Tab-separated table of C-alpha atoms and ligand atoms in Angstrom:
chain	number	residue	atom	x	y	z
A	1	MET	CA	-6.391	27.842	1.274
A	2	THR	CA	-5.607	27.050	-2.284
A	3	ASP	CA	-2.103	25.657	-2.943
A	4	THR	CA	-0.857	27.563	-6.132
A	5	ARG	CA	2.592	25.946	-6.118
A	6	ARG	CA	3.399	23.952	-9.102
A	7	SER	CA	4.952	20.374	-9.178
A	8	ARG	CA	8.353	20.127	-10.518
A	9	LEU	CA	7.793	16.781	-12.115
A	10	VAL	CA	7.016	16.680	-15.844
A	11	ALA	CA	5.014	13.929	-17.586
A	12	GLU	CA	5.883	12.680	-21.140
A	13	VAL	CA	2.245	11.481	-21.684
A	14	ASP	CA	-0.834	13.348	-22.749
A	15	PHE	CA	-3.578	12.529	-20.243
A	16	GLU	CA	-6.336	13.560	-22.650
A	17	LYS	CA	-5.203	11.373	-25.644
A	18	ASN	CA	-7.174	8.187	-26.613
A	19	GLY	CA	-5.113	5.004	-26.980
A	20	LYS	CA	-2.284	3.571	-24.982
A	21	GLN	CA	0.830	5.657	-24.073
A	22	ASN	CA	3.934	4.312	-22.280
A	23	GLY	CA	6.104	7.014	-20.995
A	24	LEU	CA	7.951	8.523	-18.064
A	25	VAL	CA	7.296	11.056	-15.434
A	26	ARG	CA	10.542	13.102	-15.212
A	27	LEU	CA	11.754	13.634	-11.665
A	28	PHE	CA	14.596	16.005	-12.032
A	29	HIS	CA	17.590	15.197	-9.776
A	30	SER	CA	20.864	17.090	-10.283
A	31	THR	CA	23.770	15.142	-9.052
A	32	HIS	CA	27.617	14.985	-9.420
A	33	ALA	CA	27.336	12.450	-12.220
A	34	SER	CA	24.371	14.123	-14.085
A	35	ALA	CA	23.951	17.839	-13.678
A	36	TYR	CA	20.724	18.381	-15.573
A	37	GLY	CA	19.452	14.698	-15.255
A	38	PHE	CA	16.232	13.248	-14.422
A	39	ILE	CA	14.888	9.923	-12.923
A	40	GLY	CA	12.236	8.539	-15.300
A	41	ILE	CA	9.301	7.050	-13.316
A	42	PRO	CA	7.249	4.810	-15.703
A	43	ILE	CA	3.667	5.660	-16.438
A	44	VAL	CA	1.131	4.001	-18.622
A	45	VAL	CA	-2.043	5.901	-19.738
A	46	ILE	CA	-4.965	3.954	-21.350
A	47	LYS	CA	-7.823	5.973	-22.538
A	48	ASN	CA	-10.928	5.177	-24.460
A	49	GLY	CA	-13.636	7.875	-24.724
A	50	THR	CA	-15.343	9.253	-21.708
A	51	GLY	CA	-15.904	7.506	-18.455
A	52	PRO	CA	-14.277	7.167	-14.973
A	53	THR	CA	-10.557	7.505	-14.274
A	54	GLY	CA	-8.792	4.939	-12.190
A	55	LEU	CA	-5.375	5.785	-10.681
A	56	LEU	CA	-3.483	2.545	-10.074
A	57	PHE	CA	-0.226	2.457	-8.123
A	58	GLY	CA	2.346	-0.318	-7.266
A	59	GLY	CA	5.701	0.345	-5.622
A	60	ASN	CA	4.890	3.042	-3.298
A	61	HIS	CA	7.258	0.997	-1.090
A	62	GLY	CA	10.202	-0.387	-3.099
A	63	ASP	CA	10.418	-3.723	-1.377
A	64	GLU	CA	6.821	-4.649	-1.960
A	65	TYR	CA	6.991	-6.401	-5.285
A	66	GLU	CA	3.501	-7.965	-5.534
A	67	GLY	CA	1.766	-4.642	-6.575
A	68	GLN	CA	4.582	-3.741	-8.892
A	69	LEU	CA	4.069	-6.941	-10.869
A	70	VAL	CA	0.180	-6.806	-10.731
A	71	MET	CA	0.197	-3.191	-12.151
A	72	ALA	CA	2.848	-3.995	-14.840
A	73	ASN	CA	0.970	-7.133	-15.999
A	74	LEU	CA	-2.277	-5.083	-16.102
A	75	ALA	CA	-0.629	-2.253	-17.974
A	76	ARG	CA	0.797	-4.460	-20.730
A	77	SER	CA	-2.373	-6.621	-21.116
A	78	LEU	CA	-5.169	-4.232	-21.340
A	79	LYS	CA	-5.944	-2.704	-24.697
A	80	PRO	CA	-7.689	0.695	-25.094
A	81	GLU	CA	-10.722	-0.832	-26.859
A	82	GLN	CA	-11.406	-3.046	-23.863
A	83	ILE	CA	-12.050	-0.086	-21.550
A	84	SER	CA	-14.380	2.799	-21.144
A	85	GLY	CA	-12.747	5.806	-19.462
A	86	ARG	CA	-9.170	6.105	-18.521
A	87	LEU	CA	-6.476	4.177	-16.516
A	88	ILE	CA	-3.262	5.976	-15.226
A	89	ILE	CA	-1.038	3.232	-14.061
A	90	MET	CA	2.294	3.729	-12.209
A	91	PRO	CA	3.540	0.339	-11.325
A	92	CYS	CA	6.686	1.546	-9.403
A	93	LEU	CA	5.640	4.865	-8.014
A	94	ASN	CA	8.855	5.379	-5.846
A	95	LEU	CA	11.285	4.141	-8.593
A	96	PRO	CA	14.459	4.983	-6.634
A	97	ALA	CA	13.150	2.804	-3.701
A	98	GLY	CA	12.041	0.039	-6.119
A	99	MET	CA	15.412	-0.146	-7.885
A	100	ALA	CA	17.184	-0.366	-4.539
A	101	GLY	CA	14.684	-3.068	-3.379
A	102	ARG	CA	14.041	-0.919	-0.224
A	103	ARG	CA	10.945	0.502	1.551
A	104	THR	CA	12.479	3.873	1.625
A	105	SER	CA	14.304	5.926	-1.070
A	106	PRO	CA	18.086	5.562	-1.080
A	107	ILE	CA	18.360	9.221	-2.228
A	108	ASP	CA	16.709	11.023	0.692
A	109	ASP	CA	15.940	7.913	3.033
A	110	ALA	CA	12.331	9.002	2.909
A	111	ASN	CA	9.280	6.926	3.007
A	112	LEU	CA	6.770	7.915	0.191
A	113	ASN	CA	3.820	6.694	2.165
A	114	ARG	CA	4.664	9.078	5.016
A	115	SER	CA	5.296	12.064	2.746
A	116	PHE	CA	1.812	13.151	1.600
A	117	PRO	CA	0.564	15.726	0.704
A	118	GLY	CA	4.179	16.403	-0.285
A	119	ASN	CA	6.250	19.425	-1.126
A	120	PRO	CA	7.160	20.695	-4.619
A	121	ASP	CA	10.316	22.234	-3.321
A	122	GLY	CA	11.361	19.257	-0.944
A	123	THR	CA	13.368	16.177	-1.390
A	124	VAL	CA	12.807	13.805	-4.274
A	125	THR	CA	10.327	11.702	-2.349
A	126	GLN	CA	8.390	14.793	-1.119
A	127	GLN	CA	8.287	15.884	-4.736
A	128	ILE	CA	6.841	12.565	-5.916
A	129	ALA	CA	4.094	12.814	-3.292
A	130	TYR	CA	3.210	16.352	-4.336
A	131	TYR	CA	2.924	15.299	-7.920
A	132	VAL	CA	0.439	12.567	-7.112
A	133	GLN	CA	-1.582	14.917	-4.773
A	134	ARG	CA	-1.473	18.028	-7.047
A	135	ASN	CA	-1.524	16.638	-10.587
A	136	LEU	CA	-2.926	13.072	-10.542
A	137	PHE	CA	-5.600	12.980	-7.795
A	138	PRO	CA	-7.661	15.737	-9.550
A	139	LEU	CA	-7.781	13.585	-12.638
A	140	GLY	CA	-9.091	10.487	-10.813
A	141	ASP	CA	-12.444	8.999	-9.657
A	142	PHE	CA	-10.826	6.227	-7.508
A	143	VAL	CA	-7.444	4.951	-6.476
A	144	VAL	CA	-5.875	1.478	-5.996
A	145	ASP	CA	-2.629	1.462	-4.114
A	146	LEU	CA	-1.172	-1.948	-3.725
A	147	HIS	CA	0.972	-2.697	-0.674
A	148	SER	CA	2.297	-5.805	1.084
A	149	GLY	CA	4.369	-6.529	4.133
A	150	GLY	CA	7.707	-5.695	2.578
A	151	SER	CA	10.914	-6.812	4.014
A	152	SER	CA	10.017	-6.779	7.580
A	153	LEU	CA	6.393	-8.034	7.705
A	154	MET	CA	4.225	-10.872	6.481
A	155	TYR	CA	0.473	-10.398	6.022
A	156	VAL	CA	-2.501	-12.632	5.690
A	157	PRO	CA	-3.428	-11.705	2.056
A	158	SER	CA	-5.768	-8.715	2.550
A	159	ALA	CA	-7.329	-5.659	1.137
A	160	VAL	CA	-7.416	-2.592	3.125
A	161	GLY	CA	-10.050	0.113	3.317
A	162	ARG	CA	-10.068	3.399	5.150
A	163	LYS	CA	-12.966	4.806	7.062
A	164	SER	CA	-14.581	7.862	5.518
A	165	SER	CA	-16.781	10.453	7.299
A	166	ASP	CA	-18.634	10.869	3.988
A	167	PRO	CA	-21.258	8.049	3.799
A	168	LYS	CA	-21.163	7.956	0.020
A	169	ARG	CA	-17.377	7.432	0.002
A	170	HIS	CA	-17.600	4.977	2.728
A	171	ALA	CA	-20.147	2.902	0.804
A	172	SER	CA	-17.964	3.256	-2.429
A	173	MET	CA	-14.903	1.821	-0.461
A	174	LEU	CA	-16.920	-1.104	0.874
A	175	ALA	CA	-17.983	-1.872	-2.865
A	176	LEU	CA	-14.278	-1.799	-3.721
A	177	LEU	CA	-13.480	-4.284	-1.052
A	178	ASP	CA	-16.377	-6.409	-2.081
A	179	ALA	CA	-15.293	-6.394	-5.796
A	180	PHE	CA	-11.593	-7.124	-4.931
A	181	ALA	CA	-12.633	-10.057	-2.854
A	182	ALA	CA	-9.431	-10.713	-0.982
A	183	PRO	CA	-9.570	-13.528	1.646
A	184	ILE	CA	-9.714	-10.831	4.294
A	185	SER	CA	-10.448	-7.046	4.001
A	186	PHE	CA	-9.692	-4.971	6.964
A	187	ILE	CA	-10.879	-1.399	7.714
A	188	ALA	CA	-8.184	0.434	9.297
A	189	ALA	CA	-8.966	3.004	11.907
A	190	GLY	CA	-5.326	4.177	11.710
A	191	SER	CA	-2.677	4.321	14.302
A	192	GLU	CA	0.398	6.486	14.782
A	193	GLY	CA	2.657	3.650	13.524
A	194	THR	CA	0.837	3.367	10.035
A	195	GLY	CA	0.974	6.915	8.918
A	196	GLN	CA	-2.567	8.023	8.716
A	197	ASP	CA	-2.934	11.296	6.744
A	198	GLN	CA	0.616	11.295	5.601
A	199	THR	CA	-0.040	8.207	3.383
A	200	LEU	CA	-1.083	8.085	-0.239
A	201	THR	CA	-4.497	6.919	0.933
A	202	GLY	CA	-4.804	9.802	3.275
A	203	GLY	CA	-3.991	12.163	0.555
A	204	ALA	CA	-6.510	10.618	-1.805
A	205	ASP	CA	-9.122	10.707	0.984
A	206	ALA	CA	-8.372	14.518	1.465
A	207	ALA	CA	-8.877	14.814	-2.269
A	208	GLY	CA	-12.357	13.227	-2.042
A	209	LEU	CA	-11.428	9.897	-3.765
A	210	SER	CA	-12.465	6.406	-3.072
A	211	VAL	CA	-9.421	4.246	-2.261
A	212	LEU	CA	-8.668	0.606	-2.169
A	213	GLY	CA	-5.365	-0.530	-0.437
A	214	SER	CA	-3.977	-3.886	0.257
A	215	GLU	CA	-1.463	-6.077	2.189
A	216	LEU	CA	-0.885	-8.790	-0.308
A	217	GLY	CA	1.761	-10.825	1.584
A	218	GLY	CA	5.270	-9.711	2.167
A	219	THR	CA	8.757	-10.796	3.326
A	220	GLY	CA	10.293	-9.013	0.294
A	221	THR	CA	9.265	-11.799	-2.096
A	222	VAL	CA	6.252	-12.627	-4.415
A	223	THR	CA	3.990	-15.668	-4.329
A	224	ALA	CA	1.961	-16.981	-7.213
A	225	ALA	CA	-1.110	-17.184	-5.026
A	226	ALA	CA	-1.008	-13.503	-4.050
A	227	LEU	CA	-0.416	-12.410	-7.661
A	228	ARG	CA	-3.394	-14.436	-8.787
A	229	PHE	CA	-5.913	-13.055	-6.413
A	230	ALA	CA	-4.695	-9.459	-6.596
A	231	GLU	CA	-4.680	-9.413	-10.464
A	232	ARG	CA	-8.242	-10.867	-10.356
A	233	GLY	CA	-9.168	-8.405	-7.706
A	234	VAL	CA	-7.974	-5.249	-9.649
A	235	ARG	CA	-9.704	-6.464	-12.819
A	236	ASN	CA	-12.910	-6.931	-10.929
A	237	VAL	CA	-12.614	-3.458	-9.347
A	238	LEU	CA	-12.369	-2.084	-12.948
A	239	VAL	CA	-15.600	-4.030	-13.722
A	240	ASP	CA	-17.302	-2.575	-10.589
A	241	ARG	CA	-16.274	1.013	-11.519
A	242	GLY	CA	-17.571	0.405	-15.184
A	243	ILE	CA	-14.165	0.732	-16.855
A	244	LEU	CA	-14.256	-2.836	-17.914
A	245	PRO	CA	-17.636	-4.498	-19.136
A	246	PRO	CA	-19.564	-6.964	-16.805
A	247	LYS	CA	-18.561	-9.944	-19.035
A	248	GLU	CA	-14.786	-9.397	-17.977
A	249	ARG	CA	-15.695	-10.043	-14.327
A	250	LEU	CA	-13.632	-13.070	-12.990
A	251	PRO	CA	-15.042	-15.774	-10.710
A	252	THR	CA	-14.043	-15.361	-7.061
A	253	ASP	CA	-13.636	-18.133	-4.448
A	254	LYS	CA	-15.885	-16.555	-1.758
A	255	PRO	CA	-16.983	-13.181	-0.398
A	256	THR	CA	-14.360	-11.287	1.520
A	257	ARG	CA	-14.353	-11.434	5.368
A	258	ILE	CA	-14.608	-7.893	6.619
A	259	MET	CA	-12.481	-7.179	9.762
A	260	TYR	CA	-11.380	-4.012	11.573
A	261	THR	CA	-8.146	-2.819	12.978
A	262	GLY	CA	-8.184	-0.342	15.800
A	263	GLY	CA	-5.734	1.833	17.476
A	264	ASP	CA	-2.381	1.179	19.081
A	265	ASP	CA	-3.546	-1.780	21.162
A	266	TYR	CA	-4.150	-3.699	17.910
A	267	PHE	CA	-0.366	-3.461	17.320
A	268	PHE	CA	1.929	-5.628	19.345
A	269	TYR	CA	5.466	-4.365	19.768
A	270	ALA	CA	8.716	-5.763	21.081
A	271	SER	CA	9.470	-4.654	24.632
A	272	GLU	CA	13.117	-5.741	24.467
A	273	THR	CA	15.985	-6.042	22.031
A	274	GLY	CA	17.038	-9.564	21.249
A	275	VAL	CA	15.852	-12.723	19.223
A	276	TRP	CA	12.093	-13.227	19.314
A	277	GLU	CA	10.168	-16.534	19.481
A	278	PRO	CA	6.724	-16.309	18.144
A	279	LEU	CA	4.085	-18.211	20.193
A	280	VAL	CA	1.324	-17.789	17.638
A	281	GLU	CA	1.224	-17.745	13.854
A	282	LEU	CA	-0.520	-15.864	10.976
A	283	GLY	CA	-4.247	-16.364	10.998
A	284	ASP	CA	-4.417	-17.569	14.666
A	285	MET	CA	-7.267	-16.126	16.801
A	286	VAL	CA	-5.763	-14.883	20.252
A	287	THR	CA	-7.214	-13.702	23.441
A	288	LYS	CA	-6.285	-10.720	25.583
A	289	GLY	CA	-3.570	-11.735	28.062
A	290	GLN	CA	-2.366	-14.705	25.840
A	291	PRO	CA	1.362	-15.164	25.639
A	292	ALA	CA	2.459	-13.755	22.262
A	293	ALA	CA	6.185	-14.057	22.117
A	294	ARG	CA	9.278	-14.649	24.118
A	295	ILE	CA	12.353	-12.422	23.644
A	296	HIS	CA	15.756	-14.061	24.169
A	297	TRP	CA	19.329	-12.832	24.674
A	298	PRO	CA	21.867	-15.000	22.706
A	299	GLU	CA	24.665	-13.227	24.660
A	300	SER	CA	23.226	-14.327	27.999
A	301	PRO	CA	21.433	-17.707	27.272
A	302	TRP	CA	21.214	-18.583	30.889
A	303	ASN	CA	18.825	-15.677	31.471
A	304	GLU	CA	15.175	-16.401	31.319
A	305	PRO	CA	13.531	-14.992	28.171
A	306	VAL	CA	10.877	-12.331	28.733
A	307	THR	CA	7.331	-13.445	27.862
A	308	VAL	CA	5.099	-10.708	26.421
A	309	HIS	CA	1.263	-10.894	26.223
A	310	PHE	CA	-1.261	-9.672	23.888
A	311	LYS	CA	-3.257	-6.576	25.035
A	312	HIS	CA	-6.238	-7.281	22.713
A	313	ALA	CA	-8.043	-10.218	21.265
A	314	GLY	CA	-8.306	-10.812	17.622
A	315	MET	CA	-6.928	-12.504	14.568
A	316	VAL	CA	-3.147	-12.310	13.748
A	317	LEU	CA	-3.055	-10.472	10.394
A	318	CYS	CA	0.553	-9.651	10.215
A	319	LYS	CA	3.853	-10.972	11.707
A	320	ARG	CA	7.334	-9.636	11.784
A	321	VAL	CA	9.811	-11.524	9.526
A	322	PRO	CA	13.319	-11.131	10.852
A	323	GLY	CA	14.247	-13.079	13.982
A	324	ARG	CA	16.310	-10.173	15.489
A	325	THR	CA	14.204	-7.519	16.980
A	326	THR	CA	14.744	-4.199	18.619
A	327	ARG	CA	12.542	-2.646	21.134
A	328	GLY	CA	9.663	-0.915	19.390
A	329	ASP	CA	9.463	-3.278	16.418
A	330	CYS	CA	5.942	-4.242	15.514
A	331	LEU	CA	5.786	-8.082	15.892
A	332	PHE	CA	2.166	-8.660	15.326
A	333	HIS	CA	-0.890	-6.691	14.067
A	334	LEU	CA	-4.390	-7.884	15.005
A	335	GLY	CA	-7.833	-7.596	13.338
A	336	THR	CA	-11.337	-8.134	14.828
A	337	ASP	CA	-14.686	-8.989	13.326
A	338	GLU	CA	-16.270	-6.178	15.473
A	339	ASP	CA	-15.735	-2.522	14.646
A	340	PRO	CA	-13.885	-0.966	17.708
A	341	GLY	CA	-15.480	2.346	16.655
B	401	LIG	ZN1	3.674	-0.542	1.815
């Protein structure tokens, strides 16, 4: 069934015009203080002749700052004459969340990366998702959506691919991981905790686009090392897609290590509410049944803490940041060298 509804967002830029344009996408939001007002989400369009179109996003989650900086640096530094084709760059896609430094929007409390394919008549976050799905995906050939662990998680610096049932698109995704050359690239099978089809990646996949994601670090901060490899990685992706010429390719340290994440048993959750003591660290290889963490109760320190064990072997790709935990929080996320299928 064809969706004939129209996005309510309005772009100030002309996607067909050669050159570089800095502008806003107007997200209308009528409030007590501003009856006819809009939220201006920054957009940069760089176009030079014909060629592929890359859709580049940061700030899908507002507290993941690495991607916001990588995309802003790229948007400022690239000149139209350097490229062949078109780049549409939105460094802080969920601007209200970005301005608040939060994963979710302070306006509707919604998570943009759980809002796809969106709704043109929905809340502001649903409207952003719909604009991307309906107006931007049809213009693109590939998508880069940079994430990191945000406030509650820290990741081993990684690129993320999503399995595709289409062999051509799957090969294209592997080429993107190869070009990005993160220390680790994990191919995510998806789990209920990570959103699957409601993510931007899921929406792009449904639209038939190749997608590269990332988990660049986290803890609600930025490291120089993460920025360095991610900026290099995005530029090399543009070389791989023919938007930048081969002479722009930047040297990489070593080929990426491809890993896989499976279903729910690759995620390790807190079984109790309390203060958690990690028994392993990021990058450690763990075995099934190995003690993963102890959960303590400061209000009853004489009670023995509960020891919880891994249900799967693998590498610790991700770790929860805050010491306090509530039952159901993800404490660790694992990856394996073998594809669980
Ligand atoms: Zn994210």
